[in-house]
mmCIF file of C-alpha atoms in Angstrom:
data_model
loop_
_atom_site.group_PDB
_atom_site.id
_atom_site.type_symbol
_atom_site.label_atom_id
_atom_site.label_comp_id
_atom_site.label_asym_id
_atom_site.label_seq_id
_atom_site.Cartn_x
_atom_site.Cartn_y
_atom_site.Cartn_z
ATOM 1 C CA UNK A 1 2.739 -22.823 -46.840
ATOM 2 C CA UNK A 2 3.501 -26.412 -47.664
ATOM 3 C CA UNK A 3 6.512 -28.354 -46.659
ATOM 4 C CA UNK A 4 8.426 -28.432 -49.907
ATOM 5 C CA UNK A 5 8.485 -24.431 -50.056
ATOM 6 C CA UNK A 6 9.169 -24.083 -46.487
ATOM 7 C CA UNK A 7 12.705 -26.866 -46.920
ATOM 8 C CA UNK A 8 13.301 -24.613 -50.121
ATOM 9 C CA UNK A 9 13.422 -21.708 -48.215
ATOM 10 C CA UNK A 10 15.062 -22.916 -45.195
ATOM 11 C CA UNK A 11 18.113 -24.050 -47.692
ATOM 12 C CA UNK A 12 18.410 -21.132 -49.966
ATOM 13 C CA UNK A 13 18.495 -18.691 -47.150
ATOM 14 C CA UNK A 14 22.303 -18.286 -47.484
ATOM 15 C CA UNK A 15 22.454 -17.379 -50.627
ATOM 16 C CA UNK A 16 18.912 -14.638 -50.793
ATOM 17 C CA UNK A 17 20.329 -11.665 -52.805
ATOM 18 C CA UNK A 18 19.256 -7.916 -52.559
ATOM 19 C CA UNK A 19 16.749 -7.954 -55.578
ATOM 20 C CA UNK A 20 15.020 -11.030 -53.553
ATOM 21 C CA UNK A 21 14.879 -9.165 -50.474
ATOM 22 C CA UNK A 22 13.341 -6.111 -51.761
ATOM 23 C CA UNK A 23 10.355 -8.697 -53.355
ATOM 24 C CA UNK A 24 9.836 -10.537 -50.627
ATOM 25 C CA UNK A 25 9.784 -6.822 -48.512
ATOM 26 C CA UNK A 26 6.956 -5.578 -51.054
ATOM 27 C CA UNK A 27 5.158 -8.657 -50.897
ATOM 28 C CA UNK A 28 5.179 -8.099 -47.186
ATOM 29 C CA UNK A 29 3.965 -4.433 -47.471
ATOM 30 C CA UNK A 30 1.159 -5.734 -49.731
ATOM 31 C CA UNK A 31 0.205 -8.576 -47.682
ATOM 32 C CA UNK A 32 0.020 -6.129 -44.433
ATOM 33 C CA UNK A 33 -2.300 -3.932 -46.354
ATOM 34 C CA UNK A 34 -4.563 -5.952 -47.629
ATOM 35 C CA UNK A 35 -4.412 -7.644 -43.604
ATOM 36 C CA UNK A 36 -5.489 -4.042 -42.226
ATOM 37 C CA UNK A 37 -7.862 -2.665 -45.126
ATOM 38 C CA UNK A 38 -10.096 -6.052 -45.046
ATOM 39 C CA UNK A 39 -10.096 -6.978 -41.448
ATOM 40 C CA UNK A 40 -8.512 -10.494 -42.073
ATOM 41 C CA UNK A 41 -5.997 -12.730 -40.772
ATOM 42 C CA UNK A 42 -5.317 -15.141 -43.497
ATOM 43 C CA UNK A 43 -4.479 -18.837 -42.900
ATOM 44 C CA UNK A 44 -0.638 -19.822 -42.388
ATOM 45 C CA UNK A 45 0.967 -22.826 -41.537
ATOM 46 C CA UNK A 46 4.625 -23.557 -40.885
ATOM 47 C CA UNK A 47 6.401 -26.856 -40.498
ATOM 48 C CA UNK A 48 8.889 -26.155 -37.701
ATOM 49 C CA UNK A 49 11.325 -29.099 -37.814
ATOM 50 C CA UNK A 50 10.276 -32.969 -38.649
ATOM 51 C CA UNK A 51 12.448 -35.413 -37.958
ATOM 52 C CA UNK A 52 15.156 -34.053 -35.869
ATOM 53 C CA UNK A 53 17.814 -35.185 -33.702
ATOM 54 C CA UNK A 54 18.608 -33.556 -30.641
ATOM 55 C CA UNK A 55 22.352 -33.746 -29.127
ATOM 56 C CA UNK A 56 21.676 -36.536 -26.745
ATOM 57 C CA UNK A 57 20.502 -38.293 -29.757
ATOM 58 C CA UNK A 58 16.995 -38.713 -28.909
ATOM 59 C CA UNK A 59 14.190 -37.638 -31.187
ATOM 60 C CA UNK A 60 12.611 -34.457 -30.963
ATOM 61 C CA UNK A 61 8.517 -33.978 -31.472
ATOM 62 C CA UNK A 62 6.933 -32.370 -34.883
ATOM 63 C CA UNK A 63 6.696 -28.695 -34.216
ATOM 64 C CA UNK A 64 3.988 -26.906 -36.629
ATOM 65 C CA UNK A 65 3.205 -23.509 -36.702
ATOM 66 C CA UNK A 66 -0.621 -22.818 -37.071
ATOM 67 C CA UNK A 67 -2.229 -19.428 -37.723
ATOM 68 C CA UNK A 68 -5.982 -19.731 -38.015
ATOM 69 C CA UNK A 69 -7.898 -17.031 -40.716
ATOM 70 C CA UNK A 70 -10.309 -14.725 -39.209
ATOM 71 C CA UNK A 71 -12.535 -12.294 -40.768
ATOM 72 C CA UNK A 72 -14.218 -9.361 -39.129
ATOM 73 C CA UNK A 73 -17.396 -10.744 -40.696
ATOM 74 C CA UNK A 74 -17.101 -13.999 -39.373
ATOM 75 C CA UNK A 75 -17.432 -15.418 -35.529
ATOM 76 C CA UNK A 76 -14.225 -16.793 -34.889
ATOM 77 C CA UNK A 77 -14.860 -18.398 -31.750
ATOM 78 C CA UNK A 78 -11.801 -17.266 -29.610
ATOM 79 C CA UNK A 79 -9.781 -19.781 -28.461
ATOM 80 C CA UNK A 80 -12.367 -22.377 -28.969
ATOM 81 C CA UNK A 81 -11.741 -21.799 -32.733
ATOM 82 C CA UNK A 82 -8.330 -22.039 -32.744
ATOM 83 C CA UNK A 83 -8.592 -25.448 -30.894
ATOM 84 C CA UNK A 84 -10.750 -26.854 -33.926
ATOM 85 C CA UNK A 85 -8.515 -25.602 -36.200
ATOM 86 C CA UNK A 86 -5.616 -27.725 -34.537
ATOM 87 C CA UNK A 87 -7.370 -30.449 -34.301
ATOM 88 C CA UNK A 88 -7.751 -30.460 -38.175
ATOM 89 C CA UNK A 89 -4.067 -29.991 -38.597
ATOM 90 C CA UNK A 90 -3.322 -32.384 -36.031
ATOM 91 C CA UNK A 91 -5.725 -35.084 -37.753
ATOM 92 C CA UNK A 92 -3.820 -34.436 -41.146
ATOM 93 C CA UNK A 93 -0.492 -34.445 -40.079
ATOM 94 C CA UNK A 94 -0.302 -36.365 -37.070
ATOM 95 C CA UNK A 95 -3.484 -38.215 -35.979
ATOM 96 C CA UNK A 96 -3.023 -38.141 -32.716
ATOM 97 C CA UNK A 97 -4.992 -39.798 -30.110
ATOM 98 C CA UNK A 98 -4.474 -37.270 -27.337
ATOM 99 C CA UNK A 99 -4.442 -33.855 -27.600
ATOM 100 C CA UNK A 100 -2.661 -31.952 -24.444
ATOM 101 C CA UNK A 101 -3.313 -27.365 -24.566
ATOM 102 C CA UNK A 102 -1.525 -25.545 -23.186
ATOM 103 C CA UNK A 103 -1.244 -21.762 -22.413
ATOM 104 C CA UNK A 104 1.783 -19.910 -23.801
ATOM 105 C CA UNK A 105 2.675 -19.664 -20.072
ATOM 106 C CA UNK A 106 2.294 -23.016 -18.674
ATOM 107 C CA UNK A 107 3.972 -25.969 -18.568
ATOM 108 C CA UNK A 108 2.871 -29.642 -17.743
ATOM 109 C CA UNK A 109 5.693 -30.942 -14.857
ATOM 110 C CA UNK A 110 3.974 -34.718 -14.633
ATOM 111 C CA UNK A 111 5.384 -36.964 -17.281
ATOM 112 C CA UNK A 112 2.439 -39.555 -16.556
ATOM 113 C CA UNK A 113 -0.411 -37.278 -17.450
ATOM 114 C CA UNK A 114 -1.192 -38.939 -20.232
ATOM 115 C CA UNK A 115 -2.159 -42.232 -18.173
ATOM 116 C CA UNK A 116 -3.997 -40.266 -16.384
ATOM 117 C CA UNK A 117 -6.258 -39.026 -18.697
ATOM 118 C CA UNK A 118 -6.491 -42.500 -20.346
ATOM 119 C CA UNK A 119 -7.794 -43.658 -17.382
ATOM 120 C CA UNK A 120 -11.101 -41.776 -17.651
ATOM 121 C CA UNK A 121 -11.104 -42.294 -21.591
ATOM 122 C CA UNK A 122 -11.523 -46.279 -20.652
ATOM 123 C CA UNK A 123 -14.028 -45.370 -18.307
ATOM 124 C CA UNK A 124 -17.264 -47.012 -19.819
ATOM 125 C CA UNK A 125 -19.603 -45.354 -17.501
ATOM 126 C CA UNK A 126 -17.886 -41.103 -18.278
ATOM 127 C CA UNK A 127 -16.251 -41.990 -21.819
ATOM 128 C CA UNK A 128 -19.736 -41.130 -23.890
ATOM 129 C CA UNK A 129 -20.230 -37.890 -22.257
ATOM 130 C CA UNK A 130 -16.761 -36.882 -21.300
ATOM 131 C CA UNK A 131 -15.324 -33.987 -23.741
ATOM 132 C CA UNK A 132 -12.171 -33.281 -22.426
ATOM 133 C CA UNK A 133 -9.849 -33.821 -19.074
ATOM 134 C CA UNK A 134 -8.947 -30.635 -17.352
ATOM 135 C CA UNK A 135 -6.166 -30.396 -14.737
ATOM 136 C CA UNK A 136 -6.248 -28.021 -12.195
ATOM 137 C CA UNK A 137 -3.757 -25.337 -12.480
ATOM 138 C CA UNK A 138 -0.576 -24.636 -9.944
ATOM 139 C CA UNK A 139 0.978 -21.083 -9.368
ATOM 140 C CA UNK A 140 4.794 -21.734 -8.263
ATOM 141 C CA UNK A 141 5.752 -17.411 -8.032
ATOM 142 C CA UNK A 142 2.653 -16.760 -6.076
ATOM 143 C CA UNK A 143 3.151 -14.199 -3.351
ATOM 144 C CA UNK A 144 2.760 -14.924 0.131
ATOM 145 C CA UNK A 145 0.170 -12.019 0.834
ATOM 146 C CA UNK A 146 -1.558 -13.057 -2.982
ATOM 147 C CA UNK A 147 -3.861 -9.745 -2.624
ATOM 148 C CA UNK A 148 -5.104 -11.049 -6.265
ATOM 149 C CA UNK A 149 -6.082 -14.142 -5.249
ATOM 150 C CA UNK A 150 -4.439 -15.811 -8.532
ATOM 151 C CA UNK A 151 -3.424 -18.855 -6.943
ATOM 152 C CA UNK A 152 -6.941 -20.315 -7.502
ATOM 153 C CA UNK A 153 -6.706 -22.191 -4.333
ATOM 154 C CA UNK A 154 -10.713 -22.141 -3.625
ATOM 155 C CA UNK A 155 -11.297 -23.367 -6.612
ATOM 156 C CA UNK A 156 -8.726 -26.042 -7.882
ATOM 157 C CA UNK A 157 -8.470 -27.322 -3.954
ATOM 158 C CA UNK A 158 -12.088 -26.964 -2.288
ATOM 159 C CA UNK A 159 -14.567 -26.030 -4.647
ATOM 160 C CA UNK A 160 -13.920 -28.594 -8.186
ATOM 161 C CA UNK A 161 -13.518 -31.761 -5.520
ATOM 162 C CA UNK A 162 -17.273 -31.073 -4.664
ATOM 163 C CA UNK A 163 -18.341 -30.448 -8.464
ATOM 164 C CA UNK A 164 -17.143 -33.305 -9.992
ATOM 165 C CA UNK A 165 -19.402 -35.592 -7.455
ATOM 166 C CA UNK A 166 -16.310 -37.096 -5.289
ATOM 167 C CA UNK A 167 -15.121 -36.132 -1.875
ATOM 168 C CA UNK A 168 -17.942 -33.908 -1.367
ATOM 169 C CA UNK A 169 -17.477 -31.102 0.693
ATOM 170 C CA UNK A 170 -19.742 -29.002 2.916
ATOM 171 C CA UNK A 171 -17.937 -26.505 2.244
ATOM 172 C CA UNK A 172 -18.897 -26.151 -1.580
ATOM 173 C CA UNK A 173 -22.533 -25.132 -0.252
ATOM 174 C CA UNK A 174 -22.582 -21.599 0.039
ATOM 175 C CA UNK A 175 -26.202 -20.327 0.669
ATOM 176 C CA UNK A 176 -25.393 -19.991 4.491
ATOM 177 C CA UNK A 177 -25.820 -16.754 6.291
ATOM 178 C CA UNK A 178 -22.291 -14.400 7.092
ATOM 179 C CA UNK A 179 -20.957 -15.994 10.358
ATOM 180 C CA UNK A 180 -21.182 -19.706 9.293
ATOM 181 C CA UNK A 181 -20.805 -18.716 5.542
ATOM 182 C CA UNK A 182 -17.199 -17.218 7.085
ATOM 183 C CA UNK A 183 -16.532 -20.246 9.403
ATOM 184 C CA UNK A 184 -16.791 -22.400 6.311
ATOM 185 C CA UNK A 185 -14.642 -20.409 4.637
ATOM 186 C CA UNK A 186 -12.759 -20.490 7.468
ATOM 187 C CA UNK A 187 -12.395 -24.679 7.716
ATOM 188 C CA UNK A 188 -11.529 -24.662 4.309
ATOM 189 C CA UNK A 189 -8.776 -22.112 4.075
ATOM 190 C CA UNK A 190 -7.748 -24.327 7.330
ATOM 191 C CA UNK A 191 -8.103 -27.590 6.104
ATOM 192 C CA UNK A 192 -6.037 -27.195 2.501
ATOM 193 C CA UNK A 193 -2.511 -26.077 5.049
ATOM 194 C CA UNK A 194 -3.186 -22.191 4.366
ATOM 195 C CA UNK A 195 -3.243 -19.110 6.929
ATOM 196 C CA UNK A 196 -5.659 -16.820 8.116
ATOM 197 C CA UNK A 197 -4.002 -14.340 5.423
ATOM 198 C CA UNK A 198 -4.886 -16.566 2.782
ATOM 199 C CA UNK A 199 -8.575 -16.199 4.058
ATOM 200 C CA UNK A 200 -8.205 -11.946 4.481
ATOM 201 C CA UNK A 201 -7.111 -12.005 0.774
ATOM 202 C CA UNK A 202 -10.065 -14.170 -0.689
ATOM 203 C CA UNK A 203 -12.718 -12.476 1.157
ATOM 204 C CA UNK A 204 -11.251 -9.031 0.037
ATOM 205 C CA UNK A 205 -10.913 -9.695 -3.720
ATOM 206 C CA UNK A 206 -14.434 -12.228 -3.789
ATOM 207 C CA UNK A 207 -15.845 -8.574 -2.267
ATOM 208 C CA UNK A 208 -14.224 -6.161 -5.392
ATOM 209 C CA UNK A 209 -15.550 -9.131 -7.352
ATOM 210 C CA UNK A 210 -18.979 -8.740 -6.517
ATOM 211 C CA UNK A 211 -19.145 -5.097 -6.793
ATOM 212 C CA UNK A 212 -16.943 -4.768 -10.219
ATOM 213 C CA UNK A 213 -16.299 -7.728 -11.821
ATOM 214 C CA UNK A 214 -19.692 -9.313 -11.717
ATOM 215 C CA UNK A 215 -21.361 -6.279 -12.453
ATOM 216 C CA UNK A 216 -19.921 -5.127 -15.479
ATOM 217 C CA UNK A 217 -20.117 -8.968 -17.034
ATOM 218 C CA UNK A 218 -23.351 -8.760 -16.185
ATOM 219 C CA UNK A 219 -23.811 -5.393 -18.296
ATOM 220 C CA UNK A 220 -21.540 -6.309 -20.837
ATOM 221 C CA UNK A 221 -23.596 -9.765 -21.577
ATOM 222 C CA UNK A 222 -26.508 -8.072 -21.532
ATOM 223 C CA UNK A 223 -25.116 -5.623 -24.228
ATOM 224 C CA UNK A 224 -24.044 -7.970 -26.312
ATOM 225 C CA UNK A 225 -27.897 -10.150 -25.922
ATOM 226 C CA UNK A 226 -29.184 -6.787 -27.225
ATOM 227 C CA UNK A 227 -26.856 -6.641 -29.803
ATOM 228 C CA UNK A 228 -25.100 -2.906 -28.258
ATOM 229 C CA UNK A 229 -21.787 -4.269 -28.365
ATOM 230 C CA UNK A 230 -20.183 -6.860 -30.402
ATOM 231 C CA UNK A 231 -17.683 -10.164 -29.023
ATOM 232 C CA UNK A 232 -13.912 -8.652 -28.476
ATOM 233 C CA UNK A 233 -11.318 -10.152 -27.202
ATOM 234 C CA UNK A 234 -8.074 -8.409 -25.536
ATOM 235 C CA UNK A 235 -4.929 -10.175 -25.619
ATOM 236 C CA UNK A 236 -3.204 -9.706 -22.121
ATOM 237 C CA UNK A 237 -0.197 -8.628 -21.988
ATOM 238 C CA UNK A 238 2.562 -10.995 -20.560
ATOM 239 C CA UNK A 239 5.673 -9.034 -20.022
ATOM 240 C CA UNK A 240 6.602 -8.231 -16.675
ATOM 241 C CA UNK A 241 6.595 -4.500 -14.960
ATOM 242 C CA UNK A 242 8.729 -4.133 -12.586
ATOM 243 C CA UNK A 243 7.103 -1.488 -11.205
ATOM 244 C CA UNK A 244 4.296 -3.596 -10.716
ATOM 245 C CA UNK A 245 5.468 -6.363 -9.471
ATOM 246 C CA UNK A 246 7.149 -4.580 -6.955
ATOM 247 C CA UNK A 247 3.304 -3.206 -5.608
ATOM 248 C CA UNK A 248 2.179 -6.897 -5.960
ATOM 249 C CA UNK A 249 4.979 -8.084 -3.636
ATOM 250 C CA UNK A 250 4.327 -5.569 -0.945
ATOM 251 C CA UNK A 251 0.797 -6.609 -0.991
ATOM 252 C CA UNK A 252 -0.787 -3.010 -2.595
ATOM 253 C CA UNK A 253 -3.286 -3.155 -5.453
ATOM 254 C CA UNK A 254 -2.642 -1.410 -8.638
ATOM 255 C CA UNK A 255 -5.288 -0.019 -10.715
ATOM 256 C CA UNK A 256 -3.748 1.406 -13.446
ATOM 257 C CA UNK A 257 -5.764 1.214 -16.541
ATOM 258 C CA UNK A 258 -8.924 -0.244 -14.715
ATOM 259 C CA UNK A 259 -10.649 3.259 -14.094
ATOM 260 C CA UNK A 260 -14.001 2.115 -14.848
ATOM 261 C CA UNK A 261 -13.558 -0.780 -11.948
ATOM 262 C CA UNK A 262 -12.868 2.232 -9.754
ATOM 263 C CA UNK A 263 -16.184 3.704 -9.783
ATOM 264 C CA UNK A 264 -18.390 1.146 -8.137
ATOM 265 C CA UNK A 265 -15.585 0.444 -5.820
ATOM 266 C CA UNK A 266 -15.250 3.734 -4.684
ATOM 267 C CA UNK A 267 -18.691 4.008 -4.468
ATOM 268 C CA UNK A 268 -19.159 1.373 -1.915
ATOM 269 C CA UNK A 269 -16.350 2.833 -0.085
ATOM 270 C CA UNK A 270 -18.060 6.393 0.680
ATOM 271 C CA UNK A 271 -21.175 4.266 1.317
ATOM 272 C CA UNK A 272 -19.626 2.842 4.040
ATOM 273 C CA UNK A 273 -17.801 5.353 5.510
ATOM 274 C CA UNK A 274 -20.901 7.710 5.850
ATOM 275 C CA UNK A 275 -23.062 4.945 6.953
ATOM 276 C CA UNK A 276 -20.323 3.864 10.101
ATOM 277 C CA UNK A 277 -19.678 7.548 11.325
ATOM 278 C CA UNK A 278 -23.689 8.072 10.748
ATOM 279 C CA UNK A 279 -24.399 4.789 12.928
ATOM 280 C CA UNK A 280 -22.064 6.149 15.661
ATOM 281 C CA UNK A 281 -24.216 9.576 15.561
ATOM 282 C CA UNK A 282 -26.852 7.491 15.471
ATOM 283 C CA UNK A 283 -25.632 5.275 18.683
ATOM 284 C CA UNK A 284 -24.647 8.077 20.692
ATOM 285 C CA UNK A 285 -27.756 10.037 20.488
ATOM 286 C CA UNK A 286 -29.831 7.658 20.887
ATOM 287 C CA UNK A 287 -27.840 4.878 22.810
ATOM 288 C CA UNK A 288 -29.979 1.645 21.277
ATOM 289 C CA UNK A 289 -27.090 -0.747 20.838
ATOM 290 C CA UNK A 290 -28.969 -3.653 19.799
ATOM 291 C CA UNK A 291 -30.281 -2.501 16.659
ATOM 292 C CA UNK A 292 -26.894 -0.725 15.572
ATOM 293 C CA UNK A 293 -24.249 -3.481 16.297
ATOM 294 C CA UNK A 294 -24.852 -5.984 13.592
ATOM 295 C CA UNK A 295 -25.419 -2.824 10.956
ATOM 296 C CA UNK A 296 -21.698 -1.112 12.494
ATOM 297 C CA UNK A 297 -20.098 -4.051 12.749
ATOM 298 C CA UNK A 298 -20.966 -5.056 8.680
ATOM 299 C CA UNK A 299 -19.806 -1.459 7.943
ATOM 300 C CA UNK A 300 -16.756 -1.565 9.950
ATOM 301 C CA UNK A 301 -16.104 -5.207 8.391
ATOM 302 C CA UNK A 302 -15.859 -3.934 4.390
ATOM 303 C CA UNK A 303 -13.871 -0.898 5.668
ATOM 304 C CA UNK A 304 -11.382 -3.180 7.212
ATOM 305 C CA UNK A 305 -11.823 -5.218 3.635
ATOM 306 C CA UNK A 306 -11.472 -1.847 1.934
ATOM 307 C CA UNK A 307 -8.339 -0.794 3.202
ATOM 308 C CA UNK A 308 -5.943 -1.786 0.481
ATOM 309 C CA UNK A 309 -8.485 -0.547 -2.000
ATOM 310 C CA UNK A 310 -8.273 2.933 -0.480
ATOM 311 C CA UNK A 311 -4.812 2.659 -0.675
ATOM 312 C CA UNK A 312 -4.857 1.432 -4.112
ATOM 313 C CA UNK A 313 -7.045 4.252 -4.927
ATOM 314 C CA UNK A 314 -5.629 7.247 -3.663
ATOM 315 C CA UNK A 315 -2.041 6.017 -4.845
ATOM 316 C CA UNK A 316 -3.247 5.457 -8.253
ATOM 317 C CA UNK A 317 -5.117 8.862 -8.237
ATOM 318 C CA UNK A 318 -1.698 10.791 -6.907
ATOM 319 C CA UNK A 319 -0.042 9.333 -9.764
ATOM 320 C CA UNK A 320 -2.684 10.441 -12.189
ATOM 321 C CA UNK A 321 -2.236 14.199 -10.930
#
């Protein structure tokens, strides 16, 4: 939708009569059909407001309403689409020289990032290879106990200081063995002003991680190599249940809707319980401490881990019933 119709219809809205309403409702109806029957999202774009005062008199940005077209056909590229397709709009309308993206959650608080990221643009020696600047990301509502681990702190404090070749940390090498894998964990929980809670958490949800997350993504991209499954993409939802926020603030898991996470999870559970009650058989009868310690002690270790997951599971499973 150009400009022109848009003004037209922003100034004749007053005065829309019944027979105009019931068009523009079967146009809709039509347009919604032909949406669902062919798969397609078809290409809309919607001049907010241009040139417009606010009431401290200061002016107010262009604000342009972009809908990309898809086709169930057609790769669409996520998000990665949608950012090409703004910068075409953006190159007609505006030509701007920096580009800031933002989630429809976030907000940027630091009115000089924009020097910032010029900085590295005048950077002969990164500004040929250098694609984009990415801040790292801060979580203000975070719970203290953060069972989900969604402040990021490992990564956006420890881990991307090491990547980008700067203030390299030994901490960013993990290939160590438990105990001094843990103790430089440890330092850097320590070291970025966080508790030994913060450190519980991380090692708890990096553990459901590796037994759920990473194994399904591992299935599903092999799936999708094989061509068994094609790309989807699931828009999360962002309203907030009370219900569930209430769990989250207590520090208890909730897996609602994640049954097939369950199963591996639960898995390793039983696994561990059999194999610490059959090492402690095992111990008593035949008293050889040395070569059951380190194997009861690992055991005991995930079902001290495990212990919000059990409680996540059998809550979620008394609801169910």
């Amino acid at each position: 939708m150009d400009k022109s119709r848009f003004d037209f219809l922003q100034s004749n809205e007053g005065e829309a009569d019944k027979g105009i309403f019931i068009v523009s409702l079967y146009k809709r109806v039509i347009w919604t059909f032909y949406r669902v029957l062919l798969k397609r999202v078809f290409c809309l774009t919607k001049i907010i407001h241009e040139n417009k005062i606010d009431e401290e008199g200061s002016k107010m940005p262009l604000l342009v309403y972009v809908s990309r077209e898809r086709r169930a056909s057609y790769p669409h590229r996520f998000k990665a689409g949608a950012l090409n397709t703004l910068l075409r709009v953006s190159g007609i309308m505006s030509n701007g020289q920096y580009i800031m993206v933002l989630n429809c959650d976030m907000y940027c608080k630091d009115p000089t990032t924009a020097r910032q990221t010029m900085c590295f643009n005048f950077d002969p020696n990164i500004s040929p290879s250098l694609a984009y600047v990415q801040f790292p990301q801060m979580f203000y509502i975070v719970n203290d106990n953060d069972i989900y681990e969604g402040g990021g702190r490992s990564a956006y404090m420890s881990m991307w200081e090491g990547m980008d070749g700067f203030k390299l940390m030994i901490c960013c090498i993990f290939n160590r063995v438990f105990l001094s894998s843990l103790c430089n964990h440890l330092y850097d929980v320590l070291s970025t002003g966080e508790t030994l809670r913060t450190l519980w958490n991380e090692q708890r949800f990096w553990m459901i991680q590796s037994v759920s997350g990473n194994l399904f993504g591992c299935i599903d991209m092999l799936m999708k190599r094989n061509g068994a499954k094609k790309a989807s993409f699931r828009i999360s939802n962002k309203a907030m249940d009370k219900e569930k926020l209430e769990k989250y603030e207590k520090g208890k898991y909730d897996f609602e809707g994640a049954d097939r996470y369950m199963v591996p999870m639960t898995i390793m559970v039983i696994l561990n319980i059999i194999c610490f009650f059959g090492g402690i058989i095992r111990l008593v009868l035949e008293n050889n401490v040395e070569d059951m310690f380190g194997q009861l002690f690992l055991s005991l270790y995930v079902l001290f881990l495990s212990y919000p997951i059990i409680e996540g599971l059998i809550s979620s499973k008394s609801k169910t019933n």
